[in-house]
Amino acid sequence: MGNTAERMVDIDVTDPKTGKRTITLPLMESSMGPSVIDVRRLYVDHGVFTYDPGFTSTASCDSAITFINGEEGVLLHRGYTIGELATKSTYLDVCYLLMEGELPTKAQQVEFRNEIVHHTMLHEQLSHFYRGFRRDAHPMAIMVAVVGALSAFYHDSLDINDPEQRQLASYRLIAKMPTIAAMAYKYSIGQPFVYPKNELGYAENLLHMMFSVPSEDYKANPIMVRALERILILHADHEQNASTSTVRLASSSQANPFACIAAGIASLWGPAHGGANEAVLSMLKEIGTKDRIPEYLAKARDKNDPFRLMGFGHRVYKNVDPRAAVLKENAHEVLDSLGKTTPLLELAKELERIALEDPYFRERKLFPNVDFYSGIILQAMEIPVSMFTVLFAVARTVGWVAQWKEMSSDPTTKIGRPRQLYTGQKPRKFVEINDR
Ligand code: CMC
C-alpha cells in the first residue's frame, strides 16, 4: 500500500497574487486507469489548495479492491468482471474475494461460511431497540440506529489497531446485517422476529427471516434465492462512492467500526445514491403508461423542474452500467419464472429506449444505472419497496468493511481533513448589541 511517484509533471499556474509560475508535482501510476497527480505537498511547498467539491477529479485514497472504467462500462472486483462474479459465484465467495483479495479455495469457503454463520444472531437486548421506534419508521432509519448500537454491545471487536478485532468486527457486520434488516421489516408489519437458520445460504436465510412466520413452514422459492443472491453480488462494492467514502472518512479518526458503518448506511439512504431503487419504482408507478413517458422526459430535461429520471446517470459510468446490464437480462427471467406480469418492466424498457434516443440524455451520456432494474425484480419477489435500500445496505456492507479494513491496516493512513475555499467575511470589529 502507498503508491510511490514514478514521474514528475509540470503545471503552469497563473496566480493573480504571485503571477505566472510552474509547479512541478509527482505523478503516481495506477495499475489500470488514469494516473494521479500527487498534490499532498502542494500547500506546504506552494501555498495553494486544489478545489474539487464532489471529488469529480480527486482520488481520495489508493485501493486494490475494485476497478471501474466508466467510459467502457467495466467493473472489476480484484480483477474479476462483475458479470462473471454475478453468474458464476456466490455472495459469500464475493465477500471473501473483496476482503481477502482472492476467491476462496474449497477449504477457505467452508471456513469463511462457518465464521459468518456463527455470528448471525443479535444480542437479545438489541431487540429492545426496535420497540422504541414508531411502527411506521422507515426501515433505513432503524438500520442506521441499530447498526450504530452494535458499538455498545461488541466490546471485543472495537480496537481497530488489532487485526483480529478488525476481522471479528467484519464478520459480525456481514453476518448480522441480514438479521437486523429482517427484524426492521418484521417490526414494521407487526410480526414476531424470526431467528436466523444457519443451515441456509446467505440470501435464503434473509428471505427466511423476512417471510417465515412461527405458525407455518417456510421454504424460499429457489428462483427468488438465486435472484436475491445475484442482486447482493451486484451491489457488494463500488469503489469510492458516497457511502464508502463516508465510512472511510468517519473511520479515519479511528472511530468505532460499527458507528462508521452506520454513517455509511445514512449516506446510502439518499435518493441520489442507494435510495434511488425505491425512487425508480415510485417514478415508474407515477408514469404509469407508455404514452406518458415523453411528459416525464420533458420534466427531466427542464432545468426549472427538480425532477430527475431516477435510475439514470452516474458520476463514473458514461456508458451502460454493467450491473444494470446483468439486471436487465435477469429481470425477464425472474418475472417469467415467478409467473409475474411485466407491465412495469415493459414500461422501464420503453423509458430506457426513448431516453437513450433523446439528445439530452445522449449528450450527457446518461444511461440506466444499477437501480433502474433492481426494484422491478425486487417487487416481483414481493419485497416491500421500503426494504429496497435496506437490501442494498445489506449487500454493500462487505464493500464498506473491505475498504475499512484496507484503510485501517495501512500504516500511512491519515485523518481525513479536507480544506476549503473561504468565501466569507474578512476580519472585522465586533459590534455591540445596541449598535447592530
Ligand atoms: N435525469 C435528468 N438529468 C440528469 C440526470 C437524471 N437522472 N442525471 C444527471 N443529469 C444531468 C444533470 O442535470 C447535468 O446536466 P447539466 O450538465 O445540463 O447541468 C448532467 O446530467 C450531469 O449531472 P450531474 O448531476 O452533474 O452528475 P453527477 O455525477 O453529479 O450525478 C447522479 C450523478 C447519479 C447523482 C445523477 O445522475 C442523478 O441524480 N441520477 C438520478 C439518481 C440515481 O439514479 N442515483 C443512483 C446512482 S447509481 C447507484 C448508487 O450510486 O447508489
mmCIF file of N, CA and C in Angstrom, residues 32 90 106 123 130 136 150 162 170 193 271 297 316 325 345 373 398-399 416:
data_model
loop_
_atom_site.group_PDB
_atom_site.id
_atom_site.type_symbol
_atom_site.label_atom_id
_atom_site.label_comp_id
_atom_site.label_asym_id
_atom_site.label_seq_id
_atom_site.Cartn_x
_atom_site.Cartn_y
_atom_site.Cartn_z
ATOM 1 N N MET A 32 -4.222 0.231 -13.450
ATOM 2 C CA MET A 32 -5.129 0.447 -14.582
ATOM 3 C C MET A 32 -5.811 1.783 -14.347
ATOM 4 N N THR A 90 -20.976 -17.085 -5.611
ATOM 5 C CA THR A 90 -21.994 -16.835 -4.583
ATOM 6 C C THR A 90 -21.649 -15.520 -3.898
ATOM 7 N N LYS A 106 -11.853 -24.403 -1.695
ATOM 8 C CA LYS A 106 -12.988 -25.093 -1.055
ATOM 9 C C LYS A 106 -12.864 -25.034 0.468
ATOM 10 N N HIS A 123 -27.358 -9.870 19.794
ATOM 11 C CA HIS A 123 -27.512 -9.858 21.244
ATOM 12 C C HIS A 123 -29.002 -9.618 21.545
ATOM 13 N N TYR A 130 -35.677 -2.011 18.861
ATOM 14 C CA TYR A 130 -36.723 -1.919 17.830
ATOM 15 C C TYR A 130 -38.015 -1.381 18.419
ATOM 16 N N ASP A 136 -44.349 2.933 12.101
ATOM 17 C CA ASP A 136 -44.219 3.310 10.694
ATOM 18 C C ASP A 136 -42.833 3.874 10.356
ATOM 19 N N LEU A 150 -24.701 -1.408 17.652
ATOM 20 C CA LEU A 150 -23.814 -2.581 17.806
ATOM 21 C C LEU A 150 -22.544 -2.178 18.561
ATOM 22 N N ASP A 162 -6.035 -3.665 16.140
ATOM 23 C CA ASP A 162 -5.783 -5.097 16.301
ATOM 24 C C ASP A 162 -6.418 -5.845 15.114
ATOM 25 N N SER A 170 -15.639 -7.326 11.221
ATOM 26 C CA SER A 170 -16.074 -7.512 9.829
ATOM 27 C C SER A 170 -17.037 -8.688 9.722
ATOM 28 N N PHE A 193 -40.196 -11.388 15.474
ATOM 29 C CA PHE A 193 -38.870 -11.541 14.862
ATOM 30 C C PHE A 193 -38.608 -13.023 14.611
ATOM 31 N N PRO A 271 -31.645 9.632 -2.073
ATOM 32 C CA PRO A 271 -32.144 9.220 -3.390
ATOM 33 C C PRO A 271 -31.126 9.360 -4.512
ATOM 34 N N LEU A 297 -39.928 12.741 -19.586
ATOM 35 C CA LEU A 297 -38.606 13.085 -20.131
ATOM 36 C C LEU A 297 -38.473 14.599 -20.259
ATOM 37 N N VAL A 316 -19.630 8.074 -12.460
ATOM 38 C CA VAL A 316 -18.471 7.427 -13.087
ATOM 39 C C VAL A 316 -18.823 6.803 -14.447
ATOM 40 N N ALA A 325 -26.858 -3.911 -16.866
ATOM 41 C CA ALA A 325 -26.966 -4.830 -17.993
ATOM 42 C C ALA A 325 -27.304 -6.234 -17.489
ATOM 43 N N LEU A 345 -41.862 -3.678 -16.093
ATOM 44 C CA LEU A 345 -40.621 -3.966 -16.818
ATOM 45 C C LEU A 345 -40.725 -3.445 -18.247
ATOM 46 N N TYR A 373 -33.228 -1.334 -12.835
ATOM 47 C CA TYR A 373 -33.964 -2.598 -12.962
ATOM 48 C C TYR A 373 -34.085 -3.383 -11.662
ATOM 49 N N VAL A 398 -20.277 -5.530 2.933
ATOM 50 C CA VAL A 398 -18.951 -6.122 2.718
ATOM 51 C C VAL A 398 -18.008 -5.132 2.032
ATOM 52 N N GLY A 399 -18.550 -4.324 1.128
ATOM 53 C CA GLY A 399 -17.713 -3.317 0.467
ATOM 54 C C GLY A 399 -17.187 -2.318 1.488
ATOM 55 N N GLY A 416 -8.848 12.106 7.665
ATOM 56 C CA GLY A 416 -9.359 12.850 6.509
ATOM 57 C C GLY A 416 -9.719 14.260 6.945
#
